[in-house]
Amino acid sequence: MFFNPELLPVAEPATKAVLLAARFVVGLSSSFDGARKRCSGFWIDWNEENKTGIVLTTAHLFSSKGCSIEQKGEGVEEEYAAYGEVKYYPHAKVTVHLPDGSATVGHLIYHQEQYDLGFFRVRVDQSVQLPSFNDGVKWGQLVLWLGRDAKFNLTMTHLRPGYMNPHIYERPHYMFFPGKEHIIKYDNGGPIIDLDAKIVGMINCHRSGSFIPSSVLLKCLDLWKEFGCIPRPQLGLAFSGIKLLDIVQVDKIWRKYKIDDGLIVNEVLKGSQAEEIGIRRGDIIECFNGQCISTTVQGEHLKEVRSNCYKTNEHNVAVCPPTTELVLHALEALVKQVMKLKPMDAAKIPKGHEQTKLNV
């Protein structure tokens, strides 16, 4: 790979980064209802005293869709089948395959369906290498995509990520690798690293080369470590970023509204609290709490509500509030920005973006 002309100038640091990261990349396999699946993952926590650690991977490993399928079973669809209702099998038998060739049982301790994350507790006799994270990945930055193949050997490729407006089967918190339509087999759930071997994202593909950027991933990990769960309010809204539209469309919006940044509201769920507070299809959200919003990934920060929403029970243990409470808090914060919403004629929403799935 490093003989590629694009990589020759960085061949040495790239080689070092891959070899260092290989120490925390593992393979995983699962079996449930006659199906067998494989994917990759990486260590995120380690307790030296009791020799147990936590491996993070994609929840596709034990779901009815997504992830590389070795053997189809009852209720398991083709790898890139259209995303509809997904069934999860939390009692699936999962094996974690370590870099030294050994294998051990993985015990599911939590999974988050909106982000498709699975956390597994693993006991091993040896110490493990934990990764470092880079909390931001830049558009066009050279990154390395890692995983483990069917024999659990390291796989890798190099790519340059970018932002896209999500389509109907894609999640708003994803970044994408333009032109990469399929993942390398079994890499789903593996890390994406920079040239310093720091994680900048996690591979979590449906149909296209998509991944969860580290800014979102770190927020999820912080919430899970502090509260044991990762709540994600569903606001009943779907967005498109103005800057990610065709440049001719961006120019038209600027000429008519003098706006060249922000999120267009493509859809408002009928009867939702967003509709009740007056948000309508065609509104443009320019900023939130004084910060400009350009992409749906940045829109995930609309849901950063933990400082005010989390409470403790009678034993002073943090507990997750009901989702409805989180939605109310997020919308209360958003409604303060209503004066900043500039209505855009719904009929003028750029063609091709009016059918986006309600995914926020």
GROMACS .gro file of C-alpha atoms in nm:
model
  360
    1MET     CA    1   0.000   0.000   0.000
    2PHE     CA    2   0.274   0.245   0.089
    3PHE     CA    3   0.425   0.222  -0.260
    4ASN     CA    4   0.125   0.419  -0.383
    5PRO     CA    5   0.260   0.751  -0.524
    6GLU     CA    6   0.027   0.948  -0.295
    7LEU     CA    7   0.172   0.777   0.012
    8LEU     CA    8   0.543   0.782  -0.071
    9PRO     CA    9   0.604   1.117   0.107
   10VAL     CA   10   0.444   0.980   0.426
   11ALA     CA   11   0.534   0.612   0.393
   12GLU     CA   12   0.749   0.602   0.706
   13PRO     CA   13   0.504   0.770   0.950
   14ALA     CA   14   0.213   0.583   0.792
   15THR     CA   15   0.388   0.249   0.845
   16LYS     CA   16   0.463   0.335   1.207
   17ALA     CA   17   0.104   0.448   1.265
   18VAL     CA   18  -0.045   0.128   1.120
   19LEU     CA   19   0.185  -0.101   1.318
   20LEU     CA   20   0.111   0.086   1.640
   21ALA     CA   21  -0.264   0.086   1.581
   22ALA     CA   22  -0.261  -0.285   1.492
   23ARG     CA   23  -0.202  -0.356   1.861
   24PHE     CA   24  -0.549  -0.234   1.958
   25VAL     CA   25  -0.745  -0.362   1.654
   26VAL     CA   26  -0.928  -0.693   1.708
   27GLY     CA   27  -1.154  -0.918   1.505
   28LEU     CA   28  -1.498  -1.030   1.622
   29SER     CA   29  -1.733  -1.304   1.512
   30SER     CA   30  -2.091  -1.378   1.612
   31SER     CA   31  -2.350  -1.649   1.571
   32PHE     CA   32  -2.726  -1.629   1.623
   33ASP     CA   33  -3.034  -1.794   1.471
   34GLY     CA   34  -2.821  -1.991   1.226
   35ALA     CA   35  -2.634  -1.682   1.104
   36ARG     CA   36  -2.263  -1.609   1.135
   37LYS     CA   37  -2.112  -1.262   1.100
   38ARG     CA   38  -1.769  -1.105   1.133
   39CYS     CA   39  -1.643  -0.753   1.188
   40SER     CA   40  -1.361  -0.557   1.350
   41GLY     CA   41  -1.332  -0.350   1.666
   42PHE     CA   42  -1.084  -0.190   1.904
   43TRP     CA   43  -1.006  -0.161   2.274
   44ILE     CA   44  -1.136   0.147   2.457
   45ASP     CA   45  -1.081   0.051   2.822
   46TRP     CA   46  -0.862  -0.179   3.030
   47ASN     CA   47  -0.848  -0.276   3.398
   48GLU     CA   48  -0.507  -0.420   3.480
   49GLU     CA   49  -0.616  -0.545   3.822
   50ASN     CA   50  -0.893  -0.778   3.706
   51LYS     CA   51  -0.758  -0.827   3.351
   52THR     CA   52  -1.078  -0.717   3.180
   53GLY     CA   53  -1.124  -0.466   2.903
   54ILE     CA   54  -1.392  -0.315   2.683
   55VAL     CA   55  -1.401  -0.358   2.305
   56LEU     CA   56  -1.606  -0.118   2.092
   57THR     CA   57  -1.751  -0.236   1.763
   58THR     CA   58  -2.056  -0.195   1.543
   59ALA     CA   59  -2.393  -0.326   1.657
   60HIS     CA   60  -2.427  -0.468   1.305
   61LEU     CA   61  -2.237  -0.767   1.445
   62PHE     CA   62  -2.553  -0.890   1.612
   63SER     CA   63  -2.827  -0.729   1.401
   64SER     CA   64  -3.044  -0.850   1.113
   65LYS     CA   65  -2.874  -0.614   0.866
   66GLY     CA   66  -2.535  -0.472   0.782
   67CYS     CA   67  -2.188  -0.612   0.855
   68SER     CA   68  -2.022  -0.891   0.659
   69ILE     CA   69  -2.226  -1.208   0.667
   70GLU     CA   70  -2.048  -1.542   0.656
   71GLN     CA   71  -2.366  -1.744   0.669
   72LYS     CA   72  -2.722  -1.619   0.640
   73GLY     CA   73  -2.969  -1.726   0.901
   74GLU     CA   74  -3.336  -1.675   0.966
   75GLY     CA   75  -3.426  -1.306   0.962
   76VAL     CA   76  -3.082  -1.188   0.845
   77GLU     CA   77  -3.093  -0.988   0.521
   78GLU     CA   78  -2.833  -0.925   0.255
   79GLU     CA   79  -2.542  -0.706   0.356
   80TYR     CA   80  -2.654  -0.394   0.171
   81ALA     CA   81  -3.029  -0.447   0.185
   82ALA     CA   82  -3.239  -0.132   0.216
   83TYR     CA   83  -3.246  -0.016   0.574
   84GLY     CA   84  -3.581  -0.064   0.736
   85GLU     CA   85  -3.666  -0.207   1.074
   86VAL     CA   86  -3.362  -0.371   1.229
   87LYS     CA   87  -3.378  -0.657   1.476
   88TYR     CA   88  -3.097  -0.693   1.729
   89TYR     CA   89  -2.986  -1.018   1.889
   90PRO     CA   90  -2.819  -0.911   2.216
   91HIS     CA   91  -2.783  -1.273   2.326
   92ALA     CA   92  -2.575  -1.363   2.020
   93LYS     CA   93  -2.263  -1.566   2.091
   94VAL     CA   94  -1.966  -1.334   2.029
   95THR     CA   95  -1.599  -1.425   2.012
   96VAL     CA   96  -1.318  -1.167   2.022
   97HIS     CA   97  -1.012  -1.267   1.819
   98LEU     CA   98  -0.692  -1.108   1.952
   99PRO     CA   99  -0.384  -1.008   1.748
  100ASP     CA  100  -0.176  -1.292   1.898
  101GLY     CA  101  -0.412  -1.550   1.749
  102SER     CA  102  -0.597  -1.634   2.070
  103ALA     CA  103  -0.972  -1.595   2.113
  104THR     CA  104  -1.200  -1.523   2.406
  105VAL     CA  105  -1.568  -1.469   2.475
  106GLY     CA  106  -1.714  -1.119   2.443
  107HIS     CA  107  -2.000  -1.026   2.678
  108LEU     CA  108  -2.234  -0.752   2.552
  109ILE     CA  109  -2.279  -0.488   2.820
  110TYR     CA  110  -2.451  -0.214   2.617
  111HIS     CA  111  -2.556  -0.131   2.264
  112GLN     CA  112  -2.686   0.193   2.118
  113GLU     CA  113  -2.911   0.154   1.817
  114GLN     CA  114  -2.907   0.506   1.668
  115TYR     CA  115  -2.528   0.508   1.651
  116ASP     CA  116  -2.504   0.130   1.594
  117LEU     CA  117  -2.248   0.084   1.872
  118GLY     CA  118  -2.180  -0.231   2.071
  119PHE     CA  119  -1.971  -0.249   2.392
  120PHE     CA  120  -1.826  -0.587   2.490
  121ARG     CA  121  -1.651  -0.683   2.812
  122VAL     CA  122  -1.357  -0.915   2.749
  123ARG     CA  123  -1.129  -1.096   2.992
  124VAL     CA  124  -0.771  -1.167   2.878
  125ASP     CA  125  -0.456  -1.272   3.061
  126GLN     CA  126  -0.232  -1.016   2.892
  127SER     CA  127  -0.226  -0.637   2.900
  128VAL     CA  128  -0.375  -0.460   2.600
  129GLN     CA  129  -0.283  -0.147   2.409
  130LEU     CA  130  -0.536   0.136   2.435
  131PRO     CA  131  -0.573   0.393   2.156
  132SER     CA  132  -0.552   0.770   2.164
  133PHE     CA  133  -0.812   0.987   1.992
  134ASN     CA  134  -0.791   1.294   1.773
  135ASP     CA  135  -1.115   1.482   1.834
  136GLY     CA  136  -1.135   1.626   1.484
  137VAL     CA  137  -1.090   1.499   1.130
  138LYS     CA  138  -1.056   1.751   0.849
  139TRP     CA  139  -1.220   1.741   0.509
  140GLY     CA  140  -0.970   1.582   0.269
  141GLN     CA  141  -0.725   1.475   0.542
  142LEU     CA  142  -0.526   1.160   0.462
  143VAL     CA  143  -0.643   0.885   0.697
  144LEU     CA  144  -0.593   0.509   0.725
  145TRP     CA  145  -0.879   0.260   0.741
  146LEU     CA  146  -0.799  -0.055   0.943
  147GLY     CA  147  -0.961  -0.387   1.020
  148ARG     CA  148  -0.911  -0.763   1.046
  149ASP     CA  149  -0.990  -1.008   0.765
  150ALA     CA  150  -1.140  -1.359   0.777
  151LYS     CA  151  -0.811  -1.495   0.913
  152PHE     CA  152  -0.787  -1.192   1.144
  153ASN     CA  153  -0.486  -1.051   0.959
  154LEU     CA  154  -0.460  -0.673   0.945
  155THR     CA  155  -0.625  -0.499   0.650
  156MET     CA  156  -0.573  -0.137   0.555
  157THR     CA  157  -0.637   0.125   0.293
  158HIS     CA  158  -0.593   0.502   0.269
  159LEU     CA  159  -0.870   0.751   0.200
  160ARG     CA  160  -0.965   1.118   0.228
  161PRO     CA  161  -1.297   1.188   0.404
  162GLY     CA  162  -1.556   1.452   0.333
  163TYR     CA  163  -1.907   1.562   0.427
  164MET     CA  164  -2.223   1.480   0.235
  165ASN     CA  165  -2.588   1.548   0.299
  166PRO     CA  166  -2.730   1.214   0.419
  167HIS     CA  167  -2.982   1.037   0.198
  168ILE     CA  168  -3.272   0.824   0.309
  169TYR     CA  169  -3.074   0.524   0.439
  170GLU     CA  170  -2.786   0.719   0.592
  171ARG     CA  171  -2.747   0.866   0.937
  172PRO     CA  172  -2.691   1.241   0.995
  173HIS     CA  173  -2.386   1.184   1.216
  174TYR     CA  174  -2.183   1.014   0.941
  175MET     CA  175  -1.892   1.143   0.739
  176PHE     CA  176  -1.814   0.978   0.406
  177PHE     CA  177  -1.536   0.869   0.177
  178PRO     CA  178  -1.646   0.998  -0.167
  179GLY     CA  179  -1.636   0.727  -0.430
  180LYS     CA  180  -1.604   0.440  -0.181
  181GLU     CA  181  -1.929   0.248  -0.211
  182HIS     CA  182  -1.836  -0.073  -0.028
  183ILE     CA  183  -1.627  -0.155   0.271
  184ILE     CA  184  -1.341  -0.401   0.277
  185LYS     CA  185  -1.496  -0.725   0.397
  186TYR     CA  186  -1.508  -0.759   0.776
  187ASP     CA  187  -1.365  -0.408   0.840
  188ASN     CA  188  -1.697  -0.274   0.969
  189GLY     CA  189  -1.643  -0.154   1.328
  190GLY     CA  190  -1.271  -0.100   1.282
  191PRO     CA  191  -1.087   0.227   1.353
  192ILE     CA  192  -0.986   0.503   1.115
  193ILE     CA  193  -0.657   0.661   1.222
  194ASP     CA  194  -0.441   0.959   1.132
  195LEU     CA  195  -0.066   0.949   1.071
  196ASP     CA  196  -0.006   0.971   1.447
  197ALA     CA  197  -0.202   0.647   1.501
  198LYS     CA  198  -0.481   0.843   1.673
  199ILE     CA  199  -0.839   0.738   1.608
  200VAL     CA  200  -1.037   0.990   1.402
  201GLY     CA  201  -1.343   0.772   1.345
  202MET     CA  202  -1.502   0.428   1.342
  203ILE     CA  203  -1.609   0.243   1.026
  204ASN     CA  204  -1.985   0.192   1.037
  205CYS     CA  205  -2.108   0.142   0.683
  206HIS     CA  206  -2.452   0.076   0.546
  207ARG     CA  207  -2.435   0.128   0.169
  208SER     CA  208  -2.157   0.379   0.115
  209GLY     CA  209  -1.815   0.441   0.263
  210SER     CA  210  -1.944   0.602   0.581
  211PHE     CA  211  -1.798   0.635   0.929
  212ILE     CA  212  -1.867   0.794   1.267
  213PRO     CA  213  -1.621   1.082   1.319
  214SER     CA  214  -1.430   1.098   1.644
  215SER     CA  215  -1.608   1.417   1.758
  216VAL     CA  216  -1.934   1.221   1.778
  217LEU     CA  217  -1.765   0.901   1.896
  218LEU     CA  218  -1.593   1.075   2.188
  219LYS     CA  219  -1.920   1.231   2.300
  220CYS     CA  220  -2.078   0.885   2.297
  221LEU     CA  221  -1.791   0.735   2.495
  222ASP     CA  222  -1.801   1.013   2.754
  223LEU     CA  223  -2.176   0.967   2.805
  224TRP     CA  224  -2.143   0.590   2.832
  225LYS     CA  225  -1.856   0.607   3.082
  226GLU     CA  226  -2.037   0.859   3.299
  227PHE     CA  227  -2.395   0.733   3.280
  228GLY     CA  228  -2.382   0.382   3.134
  229CYS     CA  229  -2.601   0.484   2.841
  230ILE     CA  230  -2.600   0.710   2.534
  231PRO     CA  231  -2.935   0.887   2.497
  232ARG     CA  232  -2.999   1.053   2.162
  233PRO     CA  233  -3.311   1.272   2.145
  234GLN     CA  234  -3.519   1.233   1.829
  235LEU     CA  235  -3.623   1.587   1.740
  236GLY     CA  236  -3.848   1.490   1.450
  237LEU     CA  237  -3.643   1.693   1.201
  238ALA     CA  238  -3.440   1.617   0.889
  239PHE     CA  239  -3.176   1.858   0.758
  240SER     CA  240  -2.948   1.931   0.464
  241GLY     CA  241  -2.639   2.151   0.489
  242ILE     CA  242  -2.641   2.449   0.251
  243LYS     CA  243  -2.267   2.433   0.189
  244LEU     CA  244  -2.300   2.071   0.075
  245LEU     CA  245  -2.553   2.146  -0.198
  246ASP     CA  246  -2.463   2.197  -0.562
  247ILE     CA  247  -2.274   2.525  -0.596
  248VAL     CA  248  -2.542   2.664  -0.832
  249GLN     CA  249  -2.807   2.601  -0.565
  250VAL     CA  250  -2.591   2.766  -0.298
  251ASP     CA  251  -2.556   3.071  -0.521
  252LYS     CA  252  -2.934   3.090  -0.573
  253ILE     CA  253  -2.997   3.077  -0.199
  254TRP     CA  254  -2.740   3.352  -0.141
  255ARG     CA  255  -2.888   3.577  -0.410
  256LYS     CA  256  -3.238   3.547  -0.268
  257TYR     CA  257  -3.177   3.523   0.107
  258LYS     CA  258  -2.817   3.642   0.161
  259ILE     CA  259  -2.747   3.313   0.341
  260ASP     CA  260  -2.464   3.079   0.242
  261ASP     CA  261  -2.439   2.859   0.551
  262GLY     CA  262  -2.669   2.670   0.785
  263LEU     CA  263  -2.908   2.375   0.780
  264ILE     CA  264  -3.224   2.361   0.571
  265VAL     CA  265  -3.516   2.187   0.743
  266ASN     CA  266  -3.621   1.926   0.486
  267GLU     CA  267  -3.890   1.761   0.690
  268VAL     CA  268  -4.078   1.805   1.018
  269LEU     CA  269  -4.250   1.505   1.168
  270LYS     CA  270  -4.625   1.563   1.183
  271GLY     CA  271  -4.740   1.609   1.542
  272SER     CA  272  -4.384   1.637   1.676
  273GLN     CA  273  -4.278   1.887   1.939
  274ALA     CA  274  -4.064   2.056   1.673
  275GLU     CA  275  -4.381   2.123   1.474
  276GLU     CA  276  -4.558   2.248   1.786
  277ILE     CA  277  -4.295   2.514   1.854
  278GLY     CA  278  -4.327   2.644   1.498
  279ILE     CA  279  -4.038   2.491   1.305
  280ARG     CA  280  -4.145   2.434   0.945
  281ARG     CA  281  -4.012   2.270   0.630
  282GLY     CA  282  -3.798   2.525   0.449
  283ASP     CA  283  -3.672   2.702   0.763
  284ILE     CA  284  -3.299   2.763   0.774
  285ILE     CA  285  -3.114   2.723   1.102
  286GLU     CA  286  -2.808   2.945   1.076
  287CYS     CA  287  -2.662   2.892   1.422
  288PHE     CA  288  -2.719   2.730   1.757
  289ASN     CA  289  -2.609   2.893   2.082
  290GLY     CA  290  -2.402   3.139   1.882
  291GLN     CA  291  -2.218   2.874   1.680
  292CYS     CA  292  -2.262   2.841   1.305
  293ILE     CA  293  -2.386   2.503   1.181
  294SER     CA  294  -2.277   2.381   0.838
  295THR     CA  295  -2.331   2.004   0.843
  296THR     CA  296  -2.561   1.746   0.995
  297VAL     CA  297  -2.260   1.613   1.187
  298GLN     CA  298  -2.234   1.950   1.362
  299GLY     CA  299  -2.609   1.928   1.409
  300GLU     CA  300  -2.546   1.640   1.649
  301HIS     CA  301  -2.438   1.905   1.897
  302LEU     CA  302  -2.800   2.023   1.903
  303LYS     CA  303  -2.844   1.719   2.123
  304GLU     CA  304  -2.570   1.803   2.372
  305VAL     CA  305  -2.804   1.831   2.666
  306ARG     CA  306  -2.636   1.630   2.936
  307SER     CA  307  -2.526   1.918   3.161
  308ASN     CA  308  -2.885   2.013   3.237
  309CYS     CA  309  -3.078   1.692   3.181
  310TYR     CA  310  -2.898   1.424   3.375
  311LYS     CA  311  -3.005   1.368   3.731
  312THR     CA  312  -2.915   1.144   4.018
  313ASN     CA  313  -3.140   0.900   4.194
  314GLU     CA  314  -3.180   0.859   4.569
  315HIS     CA  315  -2.847   0.679   4.584
  316ASN     CA  316  -2.671   0.968   4.405
  317VAL     CA  317  -2.615   0.748   4.100
  318ALA     CA  318  -2.648   0.913   3.761
  319VAL     CA  319  -2.941   0.785   3.559
  320CYS     CA  320  -3.059   0.857   3.206
  321PRO     CA  321  -3.373   1.071   3.190
  322PRO     CA  322  -3.666   0.970   2.970
  323THR     CA  323  -3.611   1.043   2.602
  324THR     CA  324  -3.910   1.278   2.598
  325GLU     CA  325  -3.741   1.495   2.860
  326LEU     CA  326  -3.424   1.513   2.651
  327VAL     CA  327  -3.626   1.610   2.343
  328LEU     CA  328  -3.802   1.887   2.534
  329HIS     CA  329  -3.474   2.027   2.663
  330ALA     CA  330  -3.312   2.021   2.319
  331LEU     CA  331  -3.611   2.191   2.158
  332GLU     CA  332  -3.628   2.450   2.436
  333ALA     CA  333  -3.269   2.539   2.352
  334LEU     CA  334  -3.349   2.542   1.980
  335VAL     CA  335  -3.658   2.758   2.013
  336LYS     CA  336  -3.436   3.035   2.152
  337GLN     CA  337  -3.289   3.047   1.802
  338VAL     CA  338  -3.628   3.087   1.629
  339MET     CA  339  -3.559   3.453   1.565
  340LYS     CA  340  -3.256   3.335   1.369
  341LEU     CA  341  -3.465   3.103   1.152
  342LYS     CA  342  -3.517   3.250   0.808
  343PRO     CA  343  -3.810   3.090   0.625
  344MET     CA  344  -3.726   2.955   0.282
  345ASP     CA  345  -4.012   2.877   0.047
  346ALA     CA  346  -4.065   2.503   0.091
  347ALA     CA  347  -4.123   2.470  -0.282
  348LYS     CA  348  -3.768   2.595  -0.335
  349ILE     CA  349  -3.597   2.326  -0.129
  350PRO     CA  350  -3.330   2.189  -0.365
  351LYS     CA  351  -3.455   1.897  -0.570
  352GLY     CA  352  -3.339   1.562  -0.441
  353HIS     CA  353  -3.345   1.665  -0.075
  354GLU     CA  354  -3.717   1.675  -0.007
  355GLN     CA  355  -3.747   1.302   0.065
  356THR     CA  356  -3.472   1.272   0.323
  357LYS     CA  357  -3.563   1.027   0.600
  358LEU     CA  358  -3.647   1.178   0.937
  359ASN     CA  359  -3.317   1.103   1.102
  360VAL     CA  360  -3.259   1.371   1.364
   0.00000   0.00000   0.00000
